[in-house]
XYZ file of C-alpha atoms in Angstrom:
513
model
C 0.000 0.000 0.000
C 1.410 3.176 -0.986
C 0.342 6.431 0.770
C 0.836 9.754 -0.069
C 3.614 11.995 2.216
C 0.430 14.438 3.382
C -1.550 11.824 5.673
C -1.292 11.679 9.034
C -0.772 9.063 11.471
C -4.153 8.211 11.990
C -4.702 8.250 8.446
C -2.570 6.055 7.614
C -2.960 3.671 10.262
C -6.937 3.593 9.575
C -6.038 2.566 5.707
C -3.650 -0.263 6.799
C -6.295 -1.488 9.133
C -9.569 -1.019 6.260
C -6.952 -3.093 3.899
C -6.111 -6.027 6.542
C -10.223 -6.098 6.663
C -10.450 -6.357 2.880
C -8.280 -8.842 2.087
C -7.300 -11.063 5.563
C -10.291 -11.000 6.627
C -8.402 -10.198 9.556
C -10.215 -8.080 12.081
C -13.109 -9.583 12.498
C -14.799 -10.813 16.104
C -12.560 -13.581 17.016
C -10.026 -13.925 20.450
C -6.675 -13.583 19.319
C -4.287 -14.590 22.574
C -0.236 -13.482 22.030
C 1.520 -15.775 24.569
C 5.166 -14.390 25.243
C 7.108 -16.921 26.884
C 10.112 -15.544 28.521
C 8.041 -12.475 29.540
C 10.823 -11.462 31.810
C 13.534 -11.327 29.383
C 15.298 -8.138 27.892
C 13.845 -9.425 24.256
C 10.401 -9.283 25.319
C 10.381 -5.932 27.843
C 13.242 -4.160 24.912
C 11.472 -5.551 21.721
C 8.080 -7.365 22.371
C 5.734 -5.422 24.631
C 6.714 -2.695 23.258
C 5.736 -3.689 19.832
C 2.524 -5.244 20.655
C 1.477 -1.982 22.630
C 2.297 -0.572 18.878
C 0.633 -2.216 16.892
C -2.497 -1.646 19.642
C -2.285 1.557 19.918
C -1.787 2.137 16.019
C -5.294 -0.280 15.690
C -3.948 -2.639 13.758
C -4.398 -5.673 15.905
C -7.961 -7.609 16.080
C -10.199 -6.090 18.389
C -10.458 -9.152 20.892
C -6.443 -9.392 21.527
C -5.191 -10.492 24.747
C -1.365 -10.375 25.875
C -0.539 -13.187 28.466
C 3.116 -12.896 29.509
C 5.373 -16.389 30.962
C 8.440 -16.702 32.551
C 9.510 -18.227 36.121
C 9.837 -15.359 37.644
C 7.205 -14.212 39.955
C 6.379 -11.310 38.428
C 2.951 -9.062 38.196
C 1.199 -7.148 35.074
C 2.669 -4.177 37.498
C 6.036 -5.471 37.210
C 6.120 -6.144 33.520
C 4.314 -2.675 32.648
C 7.310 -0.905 34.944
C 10.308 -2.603 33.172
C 9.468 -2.311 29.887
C 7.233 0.967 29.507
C 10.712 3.353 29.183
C 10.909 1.519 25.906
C 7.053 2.096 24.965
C 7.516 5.567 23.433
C 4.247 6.547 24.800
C 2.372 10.394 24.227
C 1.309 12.543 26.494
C -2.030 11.672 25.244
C -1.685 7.915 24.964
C -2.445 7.624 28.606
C -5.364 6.298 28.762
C -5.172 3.761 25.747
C -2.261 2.541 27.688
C -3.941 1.509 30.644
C -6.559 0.021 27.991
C -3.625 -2.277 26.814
C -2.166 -3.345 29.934
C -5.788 -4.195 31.009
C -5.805 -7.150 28.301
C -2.549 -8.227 30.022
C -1.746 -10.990 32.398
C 0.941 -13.010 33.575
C 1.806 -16.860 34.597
C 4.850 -18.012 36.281
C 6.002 -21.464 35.527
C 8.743 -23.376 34.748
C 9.718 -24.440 31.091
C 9.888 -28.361 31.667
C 6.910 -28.478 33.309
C 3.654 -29.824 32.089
C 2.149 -28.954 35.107
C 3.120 -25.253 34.397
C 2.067 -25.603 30.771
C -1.443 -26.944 32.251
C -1.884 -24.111 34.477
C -1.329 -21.598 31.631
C -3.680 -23.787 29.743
C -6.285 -23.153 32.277
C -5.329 -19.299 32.404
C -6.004 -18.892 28.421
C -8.811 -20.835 28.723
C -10.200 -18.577 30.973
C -10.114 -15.543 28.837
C -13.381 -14.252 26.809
C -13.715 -17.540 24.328
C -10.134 -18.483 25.365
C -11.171 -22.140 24.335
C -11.912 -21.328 20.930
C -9.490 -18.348 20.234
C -6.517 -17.935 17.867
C -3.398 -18.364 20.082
C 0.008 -17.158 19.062
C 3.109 -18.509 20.882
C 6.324 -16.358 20.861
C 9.151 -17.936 22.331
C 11.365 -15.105 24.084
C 13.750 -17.600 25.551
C 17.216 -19.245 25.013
C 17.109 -22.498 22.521
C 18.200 -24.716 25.309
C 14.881 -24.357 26.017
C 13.057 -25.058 22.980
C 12.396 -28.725 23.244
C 11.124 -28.454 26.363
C 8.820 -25.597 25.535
C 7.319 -26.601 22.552
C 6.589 -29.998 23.628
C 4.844 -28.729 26.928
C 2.849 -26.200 24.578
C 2.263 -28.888 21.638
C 0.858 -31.152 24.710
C -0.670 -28.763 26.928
C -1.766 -25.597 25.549
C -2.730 -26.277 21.801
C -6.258 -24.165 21.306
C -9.014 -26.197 19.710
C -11.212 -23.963 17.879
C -8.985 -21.489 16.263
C -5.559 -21.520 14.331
C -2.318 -22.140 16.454
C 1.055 -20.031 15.594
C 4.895 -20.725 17.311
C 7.399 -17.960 16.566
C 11.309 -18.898 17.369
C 13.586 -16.581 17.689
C 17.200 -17.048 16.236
C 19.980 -18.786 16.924
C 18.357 -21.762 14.790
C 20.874 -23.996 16.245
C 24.804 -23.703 15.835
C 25.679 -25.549 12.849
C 23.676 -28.326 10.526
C 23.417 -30.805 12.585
C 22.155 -29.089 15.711
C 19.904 -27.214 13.558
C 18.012 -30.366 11.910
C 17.814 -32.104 15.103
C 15.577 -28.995 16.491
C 14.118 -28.729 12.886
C 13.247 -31.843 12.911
C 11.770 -31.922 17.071
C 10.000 -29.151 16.169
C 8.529 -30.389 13.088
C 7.266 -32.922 14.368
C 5.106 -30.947 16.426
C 3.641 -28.538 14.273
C 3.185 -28.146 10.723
C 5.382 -25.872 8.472
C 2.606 -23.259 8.376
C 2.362 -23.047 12.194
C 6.057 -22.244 12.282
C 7.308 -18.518 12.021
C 11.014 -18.834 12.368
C 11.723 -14.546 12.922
C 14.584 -12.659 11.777
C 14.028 -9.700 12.144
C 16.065 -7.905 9.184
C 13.503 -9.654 7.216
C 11.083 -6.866 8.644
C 13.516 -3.875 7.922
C 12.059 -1.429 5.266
C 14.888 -1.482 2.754
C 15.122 -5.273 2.943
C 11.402 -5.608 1.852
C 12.271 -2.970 -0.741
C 14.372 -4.870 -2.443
C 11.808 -7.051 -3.920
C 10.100 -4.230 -5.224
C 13.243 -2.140 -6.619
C 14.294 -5.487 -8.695
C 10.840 -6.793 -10.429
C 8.373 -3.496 -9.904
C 11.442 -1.320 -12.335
C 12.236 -1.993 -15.661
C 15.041 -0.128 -15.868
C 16.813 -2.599 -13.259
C 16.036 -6.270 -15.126
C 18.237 -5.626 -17.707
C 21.375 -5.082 -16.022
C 21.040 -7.348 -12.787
C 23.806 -10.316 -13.965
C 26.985 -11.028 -14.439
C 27.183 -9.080 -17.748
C 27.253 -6.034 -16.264
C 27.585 -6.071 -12.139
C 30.948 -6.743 -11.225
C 30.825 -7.550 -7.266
C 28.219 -7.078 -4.822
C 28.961 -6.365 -1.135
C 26.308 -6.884 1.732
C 27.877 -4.991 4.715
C 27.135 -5.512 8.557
C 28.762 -2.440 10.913
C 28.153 -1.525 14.540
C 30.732 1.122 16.188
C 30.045 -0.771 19.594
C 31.381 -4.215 21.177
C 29.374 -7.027 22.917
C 28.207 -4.537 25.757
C 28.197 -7.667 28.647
C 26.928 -10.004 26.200
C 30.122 -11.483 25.748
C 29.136 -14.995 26.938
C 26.279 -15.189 24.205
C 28.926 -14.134 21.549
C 31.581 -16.091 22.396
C 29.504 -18.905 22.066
C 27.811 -17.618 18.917
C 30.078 -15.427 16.846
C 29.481 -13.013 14.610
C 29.408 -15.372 11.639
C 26.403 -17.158 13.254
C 25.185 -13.832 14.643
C 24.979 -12.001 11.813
C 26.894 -13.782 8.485
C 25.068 -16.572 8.464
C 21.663 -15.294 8.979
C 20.848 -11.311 8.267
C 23.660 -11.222 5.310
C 22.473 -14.494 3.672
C 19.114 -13.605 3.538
C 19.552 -10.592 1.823
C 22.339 -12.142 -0.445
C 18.720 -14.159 -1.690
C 16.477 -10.995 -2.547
C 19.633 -9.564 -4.555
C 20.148 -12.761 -6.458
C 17.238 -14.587 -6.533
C 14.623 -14.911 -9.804
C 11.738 -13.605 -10.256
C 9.244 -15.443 -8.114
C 5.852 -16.371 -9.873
C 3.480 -14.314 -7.092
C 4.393 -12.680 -3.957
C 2.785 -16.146 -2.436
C 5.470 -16.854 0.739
C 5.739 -19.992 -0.590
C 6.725 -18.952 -3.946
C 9.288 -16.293 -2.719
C 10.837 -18.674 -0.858
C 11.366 -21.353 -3.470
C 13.226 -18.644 -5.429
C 15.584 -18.328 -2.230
C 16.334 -21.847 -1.626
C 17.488 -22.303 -5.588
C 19.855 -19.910 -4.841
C 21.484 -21.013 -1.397
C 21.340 -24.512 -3.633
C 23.563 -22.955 -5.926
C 26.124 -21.640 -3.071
C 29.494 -24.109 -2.720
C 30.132 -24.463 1.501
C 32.268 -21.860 2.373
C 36.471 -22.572 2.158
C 38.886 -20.565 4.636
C 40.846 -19.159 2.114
C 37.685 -17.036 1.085
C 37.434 -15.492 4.621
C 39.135 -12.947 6.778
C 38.461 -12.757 10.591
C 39.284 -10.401 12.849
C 38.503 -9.486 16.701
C 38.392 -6.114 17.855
C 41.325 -4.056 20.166
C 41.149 -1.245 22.033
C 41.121 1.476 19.856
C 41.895 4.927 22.067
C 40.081 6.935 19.428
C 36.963 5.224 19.976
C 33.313 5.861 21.525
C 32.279 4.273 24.498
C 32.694 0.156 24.543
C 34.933 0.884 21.336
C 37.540 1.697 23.565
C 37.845 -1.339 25.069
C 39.289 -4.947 23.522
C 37.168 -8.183 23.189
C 39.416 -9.569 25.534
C 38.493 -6.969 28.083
C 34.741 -7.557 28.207
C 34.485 -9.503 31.783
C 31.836 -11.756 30.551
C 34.441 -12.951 27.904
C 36.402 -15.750 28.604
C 40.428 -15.150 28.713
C 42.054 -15.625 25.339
C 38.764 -16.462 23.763
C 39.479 -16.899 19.721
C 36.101 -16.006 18.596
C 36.178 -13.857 15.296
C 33.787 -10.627 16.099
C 34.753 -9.178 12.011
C 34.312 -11.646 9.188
C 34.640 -10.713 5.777
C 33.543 -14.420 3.356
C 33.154 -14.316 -0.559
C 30.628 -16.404 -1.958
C 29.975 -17.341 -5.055
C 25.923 -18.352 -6.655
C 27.088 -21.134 -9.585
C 24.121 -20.513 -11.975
C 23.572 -18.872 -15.351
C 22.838 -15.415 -14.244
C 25.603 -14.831 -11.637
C 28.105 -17.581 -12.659
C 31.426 -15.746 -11.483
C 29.989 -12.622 -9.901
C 31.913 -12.189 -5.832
C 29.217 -11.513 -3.256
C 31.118 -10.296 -0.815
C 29.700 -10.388 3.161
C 31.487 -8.300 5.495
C 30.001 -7.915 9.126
C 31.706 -6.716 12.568
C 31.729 -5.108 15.870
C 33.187 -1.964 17.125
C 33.747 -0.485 13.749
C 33.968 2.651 12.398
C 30.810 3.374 12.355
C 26.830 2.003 12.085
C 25.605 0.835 8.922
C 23.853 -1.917 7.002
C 23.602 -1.632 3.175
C 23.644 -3.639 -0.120
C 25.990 -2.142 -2.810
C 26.282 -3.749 -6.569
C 29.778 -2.343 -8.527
C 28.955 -2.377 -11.834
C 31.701 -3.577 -14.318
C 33.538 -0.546 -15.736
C 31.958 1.451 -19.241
C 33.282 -0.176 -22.524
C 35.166 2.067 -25.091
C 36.302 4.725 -22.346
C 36.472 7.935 -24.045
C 37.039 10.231 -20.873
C 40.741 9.205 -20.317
C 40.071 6.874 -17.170
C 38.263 9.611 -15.512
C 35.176 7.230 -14.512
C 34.766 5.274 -11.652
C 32.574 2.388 -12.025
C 28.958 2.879 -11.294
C 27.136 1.380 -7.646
C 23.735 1.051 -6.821
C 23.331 1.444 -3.057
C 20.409 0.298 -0.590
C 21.448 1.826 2.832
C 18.965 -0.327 5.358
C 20.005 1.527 8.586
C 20.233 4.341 9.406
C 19.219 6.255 7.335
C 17.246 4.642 4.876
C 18.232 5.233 1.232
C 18.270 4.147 -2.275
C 20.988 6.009 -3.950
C 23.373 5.136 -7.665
C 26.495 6.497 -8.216
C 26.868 7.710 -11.380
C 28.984 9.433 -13.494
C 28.033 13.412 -14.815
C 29.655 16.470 -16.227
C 31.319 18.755 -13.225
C 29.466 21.594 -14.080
C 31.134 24.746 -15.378
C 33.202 25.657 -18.703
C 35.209 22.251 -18.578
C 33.778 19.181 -20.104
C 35.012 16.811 -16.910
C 32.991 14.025 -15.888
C 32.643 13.755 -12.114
C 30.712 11.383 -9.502
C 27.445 12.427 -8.196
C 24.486 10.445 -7.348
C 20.796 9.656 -8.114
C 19.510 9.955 -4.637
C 15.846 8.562 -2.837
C 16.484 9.419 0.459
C 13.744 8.424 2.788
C 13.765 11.194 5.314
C 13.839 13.925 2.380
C 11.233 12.010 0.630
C 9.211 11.124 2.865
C 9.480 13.698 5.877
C 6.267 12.755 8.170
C 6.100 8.791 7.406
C 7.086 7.302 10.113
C 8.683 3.819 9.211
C 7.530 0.774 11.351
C 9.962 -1.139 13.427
C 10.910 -4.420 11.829
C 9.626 -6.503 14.847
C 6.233 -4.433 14.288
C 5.875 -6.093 10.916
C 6.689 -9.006 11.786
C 4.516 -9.678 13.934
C 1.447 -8.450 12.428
C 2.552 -10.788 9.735
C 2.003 -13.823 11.687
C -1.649 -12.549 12.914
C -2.237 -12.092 9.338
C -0.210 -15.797 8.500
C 1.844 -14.490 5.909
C 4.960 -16.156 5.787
C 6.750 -14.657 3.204
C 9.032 -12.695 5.403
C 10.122 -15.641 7.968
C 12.996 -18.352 7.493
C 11.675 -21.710 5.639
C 13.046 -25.001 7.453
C 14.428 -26.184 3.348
C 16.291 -22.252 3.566
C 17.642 -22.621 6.975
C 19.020 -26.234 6.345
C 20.676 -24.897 3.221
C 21.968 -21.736 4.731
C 23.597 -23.846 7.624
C 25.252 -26.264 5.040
C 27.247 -23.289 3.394
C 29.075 -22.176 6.765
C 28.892 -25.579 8.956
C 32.163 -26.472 7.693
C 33.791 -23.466 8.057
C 32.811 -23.344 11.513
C 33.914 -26.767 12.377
C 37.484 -26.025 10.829
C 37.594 -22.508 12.887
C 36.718 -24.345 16.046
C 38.822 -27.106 15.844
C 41.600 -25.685 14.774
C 41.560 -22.330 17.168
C 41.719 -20.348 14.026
C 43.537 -17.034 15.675
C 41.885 -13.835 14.328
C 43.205 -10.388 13.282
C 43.355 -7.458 15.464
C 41.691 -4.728 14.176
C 40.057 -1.303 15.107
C 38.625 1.550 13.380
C 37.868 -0.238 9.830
C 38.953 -3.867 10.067
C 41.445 -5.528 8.999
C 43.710 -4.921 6.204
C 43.077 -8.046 5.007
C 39.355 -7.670 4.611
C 40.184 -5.043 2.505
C 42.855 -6.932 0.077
C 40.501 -9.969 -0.270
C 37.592 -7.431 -1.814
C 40.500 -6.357 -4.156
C 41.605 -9.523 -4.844
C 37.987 -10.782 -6.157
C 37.226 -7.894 -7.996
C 35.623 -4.986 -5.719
C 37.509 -1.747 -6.847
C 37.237 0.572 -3.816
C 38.045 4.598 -5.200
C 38.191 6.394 -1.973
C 36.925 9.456 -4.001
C 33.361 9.690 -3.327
C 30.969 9.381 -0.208
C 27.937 9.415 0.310
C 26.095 12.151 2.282
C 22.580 12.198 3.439
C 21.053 15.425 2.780
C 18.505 15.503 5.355
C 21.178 16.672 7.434
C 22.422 19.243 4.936
């Protein structure tokens, strides 16, 4: 839906809500329950209340909602509206719809391997208007060691009988192939494939969705998108900050399952995918399983890694080293910068780098997708022109921008770089942009799956990196030190594959100007 720059809020939100009536049938009569188990966790008070009181205040969930919060701590509706309300971004005037909201809350404590516990919350939703016959909607908030236990206890205990049942997990989708089937595979055998919403969330992020719509809405972009004329494409991953006290979850992790393996990936399948036959989620995702199918696993001498140093310069955690992070254990080996090129072995990209560069404590914040096109044929300008680039900037920022070659204006006939530029806060001053859980989720009321991982594209995805990992592991890999930029050696592997990196032009966004 496309709406012009003039509406308002309520405008807007009133037209979203008249088209989810049209064509979900969406917000009619029926109890819709949104279970969050792990209701005490920073995910849900940082991330999930928050965007359920959203999406509530914004009207765009079914009238008859009801929020029921889990965890094992004791805990009150009190308590939960206290720890997570300084993340609400509530109005003066939202007051009272506030305390609307947190009246359709309610909490259960239990434990997770409990069926007792499960029963109990059983009886709780139950006990809600039509609880028996509502629409329940399971989000699991809570670290996978948990999983098994969880969704068996739910499958057993708390499965509604007269509406539709919905389980969203939350990555890390296991740790490598193996781990990953096996809780595929548990978890499959509880529910079926279209009762499984497997989130990540930069799957919800404006510019991500975009992407769809940029490649097979434009005809000026078909021609040109393969290996005859794009030369490299990069998917970049930057944060200026460390692991901020989460350094026992990363060490664990690492930023190749963190972020690599996952966010970069899946947009590595909008760039390169085909042209699905509908925007059905079913036939999307076909498209982006052809193409991790096409993907060799991953070899060592196609990566750089790198963990971050103090860097005196810095901001904040950026100051500090990896090492230094208390919850980090000492001499810990776990890469927080990766730079992999991959290659997709089919007809339209045969031989094309995609190059996926992610890391901590870096320069600076920024997510974007960049294709170098290959340089102009028949140069008549003496070598003056750089090679063209078509940028998506996902965060911050939001922006659609080419780089493109034009005469410096004046007397002199000199070509210089400038840009095409679409940036979202210039063109679209009062939209405000929904957070990517807050589509997300309103996805899964609606049961569109089109923007959540397939259990064929997360066994594929994990097949590309497992051995990588394995080899890493095993073999206490050693990383790069690095601050400011990375390493040197991220930067000479884009060289070596192709990327041509000018130095001579950057971007700037001109809201700001």
């Amino acid at each position: 839906m496309a709406f012009p720059q003039e509406l308002s809020r309520s405008q807007v939100c009133g037209m979203m809500r008249e088209e989810l009536c049209q064509d979900q049938d969406f917000l009619r009569s029926d109890t819709h329950i949104f279970i969050i188990l792990g209701a005490s966790g920073d995910l849900a008070k940082k991330k999930i209340y928050p965007t359920i009181w959203w999406l509530f205040r914004d009207g765009l969930l079914p009238d008859d909602t009801y929020v029921v919060g889990y965890a094992r701590s004791q805990l009150t509706v009190e308590d939960i509206r206290r720890q997570s309300q300084p993340y609400f971004k509530v109005e003066p005037d939202e007051q009272a719809k506030l305390q609307e909201f947190f009246s359709r809350n309610s909490y259960v404590s239990g434990t997770y391997d409990s069926s007792t516990s499960f029963q109990q919350l059983n009886t709780h939703l139950a006990g809600l208007h039509n609880g028996e016959k509502a629409n329940r909607l399971f989000y699991l908030a809570l670290p996978p060691s948990v999983y098994e236990d969880v969704t068996l206890n739910i499958r057993e205990c708390c499965m509604g009988c007269g509406g539709w049942n919905r389980i969203i997990v939350e990555k890390p989708f296991g740790k490598d192939l193996e781990s990953s089937n096996k809780l595929s595979n548990h978890i499959a055998s509880l529910f079926r494939e279209d009762q499984i919403y497997r989130i990540d969330h930069y799957l919800g992020k404006e510019m991500v969705q975009n992407l769809m719509v940029l490649r097979f809405g434009n005809r000026i972009f078909g021609p040109v998108w393969n290996r005859d004329n794009v030369a490299c494409v990069v998917l970049t991953f930057k944060e200026p900050f460390g692991t901020e006290g989460r350094g026992g979850y990363f060490n664990e992790f690492g930023i190749i399952r963190d972020v690599m393996q996952n966010h970069l990936l899946q947009m590595l399948c909008l760039v390169a995918m085909e042209k699905p036959a509908s925007t059905h989620s079913d036939d999307v995702r076909d498209e982006k399983v052809k193409v991790l199918k096409c993907i060799s696993q991953l070899q060592l001498d196609s990566v750089v890694l790198g963990q971050y140093v103090g860097n005196p310069d810095g901001v904040g955690e950026a100051q500090k080293s990896y090492l230094d992070d208390p919850t980090v254990p000492p001499g810990s080996s776990t890469p927080t910068f990766a730079t992999a090129v991959l290659y997709v072995d089919n007809e339209r990209w045969d031989g094309v780098p995609f190059v996926l560069r992610c890391g901590k404590a870096l320069n600076e914040r920024k997510a974007e997708v960049r294709l170098q096109f290959r340089d102009v044929p028949g140069d008549i300008f003496q070598r003056q022109c750089k090679r063209n680039e078509l940028v998506i900037r996902v965060q911050p920022n939001e922006a659609v921008y080419t780089k493109m070659m034009t005469k410096k204006p004046g007397m002199f006939f000199d070509p210089e770089e400038s840009e095409l530029d679409l940036t979202y806060g210039n063109r679209y001053k009062d939209v405000k942009l929904p957070d990517a859980y807050e589509r997300l989720i309103l996805d899964v009321f609606c049961g569109n799956q089109m923007h959540f991982v397939r259990s064929d594209e997360l066994r594929e995805a994990w097949r590309i990196f497992t051995p990588l990992l394995h080899k890493i592991e095993s073999e206490r890999i050693q990383p790069i030190p690095y601050c400011n930029r990375g390493p040197p050696e991220a930067d000479e592997l884009m060289k070596r594959v192709g990327f041509q990196y000018e130095g001579t032009y950057r971007w700037v966004n001109p809201h700001k100007l």
